[in-house]
Amino acid sequence: MSIHPTPFQPFRLELPGWITEYLVQQPETYPTPEARMELVTRLAQLNIEYGTGGPFGAGVFRLDTQQLVGPGVNLVLSSKSSIAHAEIVAIMMAQQAVRSHDLGAIGLPSHELVTSCEPCGMCLGAISWSGIRQVVCGARGSDAEAVGFDEGPKPVNWVTELEQRGITVTLDIGRTNASSVLQQYVQNGGEVYNGRQG
């Protein structure tokens, strides 16, 4: 029996169409961490309502103008890719927007990642190499684990680890609202999509 190789399919990670429609109606700037968190938590909630992914949202913002540079929602199920977490999608979108793999490159303004839930082990690594200078989190990893998600292996002192790399971290901004989105997802029968052997 011979195995014939099949051509690899091109892979494109695209945001759902509703995001553009939603963002057109939103303000141009988000002057406070709370306003930025409100936006990304709403993206997480809409991601559930539109059936385009899991209950996580994120955004990369310029710190000088407080403008959204790259939105992100969890696209694991729709993209059939375990790495399509909201933080990674937002970072990728922002890097494409500024045309640099390094959001901390010379000549670029400082950028902040706002995420509806603290980063999992994979996203923690992505943040370290993204050039992000600040991270703001809503729900805790324990809130995600409480509804069944696997946060993966990450250092207990992950905040200190990021801060030693020059990345400041703020926790619990809008935690109650962000946690309720996680609970809503599971209560409505949303798939908790951990890898079986993870």
Short mmCIF file of C-alpha atoms in Angstrom, two decimals:
data_model
loop_
_atom_site.label_atom_id
_atom_site.label_comp_id
_atom_site.label_asym_id
_atom_site.label_seq_id
_atom_site.Cartn_x
_atom_site.Cartn_y
_atom_site.Cartn_z
CA MET A 1 0.00 0.00 0.00
CA SER A 2 1.48 3.33 -1.02
CA ILE A 3 0.71 6.63 0.58
CA HIS A 4 0.28 9.53 -1.79
CA PRO A 5 1.06 12.89 -0.26
CA THR A 6 -1.67 15.45 -0.54
CA PRO A 7 -0.87 19.11 -1.09
CA PHE A 8 -0.90 21.22 2.01
CA GLN A 9 -3.79 23.60 2.27
CA PRO A 10 -3.00 27.30 2.69
CA PHE A 11 -3.82 28.52 6.18
CA ARG A 12 -5.33 31.92 6.77
CA LEU A 13 -6.41 33.15 10.16
CA GLU A 14 -9.19 35.68 9.70
CA LEU A 15 -11.29 37.55 12.19
CA PRO A 16 -15.03 36.92 11.98
CA GLY A 17 -16.85 39.53 9.90
CA TRP A 18 -18.97 40.74 12.80
CA ILE A 19 -15.88 42.21 14.50
CA THR A 20 -15.37 44.87 11.84
CA GLU A 21 -19.06 45.74 11.88
CA TYR A 22 -19.01 46.03 15.66
CA LEU A 23 -15.81 48.07 15.88
CA VAL A 24 -17.01 50.64 13.32
CA GLN A 25 -19.62 51.69 15.87
CA GLN A 26 -17.14 51.98 18.77
CA PRO A 27 -15.07 54.96 19.95
CA GLU A 28 -11.71 55.65 18.33
CA THR A 29 -9.87 55.67 21.65
CA TYR A 30 -10.19 53.81 24.96
CA PRO A 31 -8.70 56.15 27.58
CA THR A 32 -8.79 53.87 30.64
CA PRO A 33 -7.85 50.23 31.36
CA GLU A 34 -11.49 49.69 32.33
CA ALA A 35 -12.72 50.96 28.95
CA ARG A 36 -10.25 48.73 27.14
CA MET A 37 -11.27 45.74 29.25
CA GLU A 38 -14.94 46.45 28.62
CA LEU A 39 -14.26 46.27 24.87
CA VAL A 40 -12.35 42.96 24.93
CA THR A 41 -14.86 41.35 27.30
CA ARG A 42 -17.66 42.41 24.96
CA LEU A 43 -15.75 40.83 22.06
CA ALA A 44 -15.56 37.59 24.08
CA GLN A 45 -19.29 37.70 24.71
CA LEU A 46 -20.11 38.42 21.07
CA ASN A 47 -17.82 35.58 20.03
CA ILE A 48 -20.13 33.27 21.98
CA GLU A 49 -23.32 34.87 20.65
CA TYR A 50 -22.20 34.62 17.03
CA GLY A 51 -20.91 31.07 17.52
CA THR A 52 -17.46 31.91 16.19
CA GLY A 53 -15.35 30.70 19.08
CA GLY A 54 -14.65 30.42 22.77
CA PRO A 55 -15.31 32.91 25.57
CA PHE A 56 -12.10 34.90 25.33
CA GLY A 57 -11.32 38.32 23.85
CA ALA A 58 -8.19 40.44 23.65
CA GLY A 59 -6.86 43.60 22.11
CA VAL A 60 -3.52 45.29 21.55
CA PHE A 61 -3.63 49.05 22.13
CA ARG A 62 -1.17 51.89 21.60
CA LEU A 63 -0.31 53.33 24.99
CA ASP A 64 0.21 56.88 23.72
CA THR A 65 -3.13 57.26 21.91
CA GLN A 66 -5.14 54.45 23.56
CA GLN A 67 -6.23 53.30 20.09
CA LEU A 68 -6.99 49.68 19.29
CA VAL A 69 -4.31 48.29 16.97
CA GLY A 70 -5.23 44.60 16.88
CA PRO A 71 -8.44 42.95 18.10
CA GLY A 72 -8.59 39.25 18.87
CA VAL A 73 -11.08 36.59 19.82
CA ASN A 74 -10.64 32.90 20.42
CA LEU A 75 -10.85 31.07 17.08
CA VAL A 76 -9.74 27.59 18.15
CA LEU A 77 -12.85 25.75 16.97
CA SER A 78 -13.58 27.75 13.81
CA SER A 79 -9.96 27.70 12.61
CA LYS A 80 -9.35 24.10 13.74
CA SER A 81 -6.13 25.33 15.34
CA SER A 82 -5.31 24.91 19.03
CA ILE A 83 -3.05 27.98 18.99
CA ALA A 84 -5.73 30.46 17.85
CA HIS A 85 -6.21 31.96 21.31
CA ALA A 86 -7.52 35.50 21.60
CA GLU A 87 -4.19 36.91 22.79
CA ILE A 88 -2.24 35.33 19.95
CA VAL A 89 -4.80 36.49 17.38
CA ALA A 90 -4.65 40.06 18.75
CA ILE A 91 -0.84 40.07 18.74
CA MET A 92 -0.73 38.73 15.17
CA MET A 93 -3.25 41.35 13.99
CA ALA A 94 -1.31 44.14 15.70
CA GLN A 95 2.02 43.00 14.25
CA GLN A 96 0.50 42.93 10.78
CA ALA A 97 -0.97 46.40 11.33
CA VAL A 98 2.37 47.93 12.36
CA ARG A 99 4.27 45.75 9.86
CA SER A 100 6.73 44.44 12.43
CA HIS A 101 7.21 41.17 14.29
CA ASP A 102 8.30 43.27 17.29
CA LEU A 103 5.70 45.57 18.87
CA GLY A 104 8.51 47.05 20.97
CA ALA A 105 10.77 47.88 18.01
CA ILE A 106 12.68 51.18 17.90
CA GLY A 107 10.46 53.86 16.41
CA LEU A 108 7.20 52.21 17.45
CA PRO A 109 5.06 53.40 20.37
CA SER A 110 4.64 51.15 23.39
CA HIS A 111 1.80 48.65 23.19
CA GLU A 112 -0.47 47.07 25.79
CA LEU A 113 -2.26 43.74 25.59
CA VAL A 114 -5.65 43.69 27.30
CA THR A 115 -7.13 40.23 27.70
CA SER A 116 -10.42 39.07 29.17
CA CYS A 117 -8.62 36.25 30.99
CA GLU A 118 -5.03 35.97 32.18
CA PRO A 119 -2.78 34.21 29.66
CA CYS A 120 -2.43 30.45 29.51
CA GLY A 121 0.99 28.83 29.31
CA MET A 122 1.16 29.17 25.52
CA CYS A 123 0.04 32.81 25.42
CA LEU A 124 2.46 33.67 28.21
CA GLY A 125 5.31 32.62 25.93
CA ALA A 126 3.88 34.57 22.99
CA ILE A 127 3.65 37.72 25.10
CA SER A 128 7.30 37.44 26.09
CA TRP A 129 8.44 37.59 22.44
CA SER A 130 5.81 39.98 21.08
CA GLY A 131 7.29 43.30 22.17
CA ILE A 132 4.25 44.08 24.35
CA ARG A 133 5.17 46.38 27.27
CA GLN A 134 2.04 46.04 29.43
CA VAL A 135 -0.55 43.33 30.06
CA VAL A 136 -3.96 43.90 31.64
CA CYS A 137 -6.07 40.87 32.63
CA GLY A 138 -9.73 40.45 33.54
CA ALA A 139 -10.60 36.95 34.76
CA ARG A 140 -8.00 34.84 36.49
CA GLY A 141 -6.68 31.55 35.19
CA SER A 142 -8.46 29.91 38.13
CA ASP A 143 -11.76 31.30 36.79
CA ALA A 144 -11.13 29.59 33.43
CA GLU A 145 -10.11 26.37 35.16
CA ALA A 146 -13.27 26.48 37.30
CA VAL A 147 -15.39 26.06 34.14
CA GLY A 148 -13.12 23.35 32.72
CA PHE A 149 -10.44 25.05 30.62
CA ASP A 150 -6.82 23.91 30.95
CA GLU A 151 -4.43 26.81 31.47
CA GLY A 152 -1.38 24.63 30.88
CA PRO A 153 1.96 24.71 32.63
CA LYS A 154 3.10 28.16 33.61
CA PRO A 155 5.18 29.48 36.47
CA VAL A 156 3.33 30.28 39.67
CA ASN A 157 5.20 33.60 39.66
CA TRP A 158 4.40 34.38 36.00
CA VAL A 159 3.70 38.04 36.79
CA THR A 160 7.20 38.45 38.23
CA GLU A 161 8.65 36.59 35.24
CA LEU A 162 7.05 39.08 32.83
CA GLU A 163 8.02 42.08 34.95
CA GLN A 164 11.64 40.91 34.91
CA ARG A 165 11.38 41.19 31.11
CA GLY A 166 10.15 44.79 31.41
CA ILE A 167 6.46 43.92 30.91
CA THR A 168 4.15 45.32 33.59
CA VAL A 169 1.05 43.32 34.56
CA THR A 170 -2.26 44.46 36.04
CA LEU A 171 -4.76 41.87 37.26
CA ASP A 172 -8.48 41.80 38.04
CA ILE A 173 -9.65 44.71 35.88
CA GLY A 174 -13.33 43.86 35.24
CA ARG A 175 -12.82 40.37 36.66
CA THR A 176 -16.46 39.84 37.66
CA ASN A 177 -17.79 40.61 34.19
CA ALA A 178 -15.06 38.64 32.41
CA SER A 179 -15.64 35.63 34.66
CA SER A 180 -19.37 35.74 34.01
CA VAL A 181 -18.70 35.42 30.26
CA LEU A 182 -16.77 32.20 30.94
CA GLN A 183 -19.64 30.85 33.01
CA GLN A 184 -22.22 31.88 30.40
CA TYR A 185 -20.32 29.98 27.73
CA VAL A 186 -20.35 26.71 29.66
CA GLN A 187 -23.92 27.14 30.91
CA ASN A 188 -25.05 27.55 27.29
CA GLY A 189 -23.36 24.29 26.29
CA GLY A 190 -20.18 25.75 24.80
CA GLU A 191 -17.49 23.21 24.03
CA VAL A 192 -14.54 23.15 26.41
CA TYR A 193 -11.87 22.19 23.89
CA ASN A 194 -8.80 21.10 25.86
CA GLY A 195 -6.52 18.66 24.09
CA ARG A 196 -7.22 15.15 25.43
CA GLN A 197 -3.59 14.47 26.32
CA GLY A 198 -2.72 18.05 27.32
#
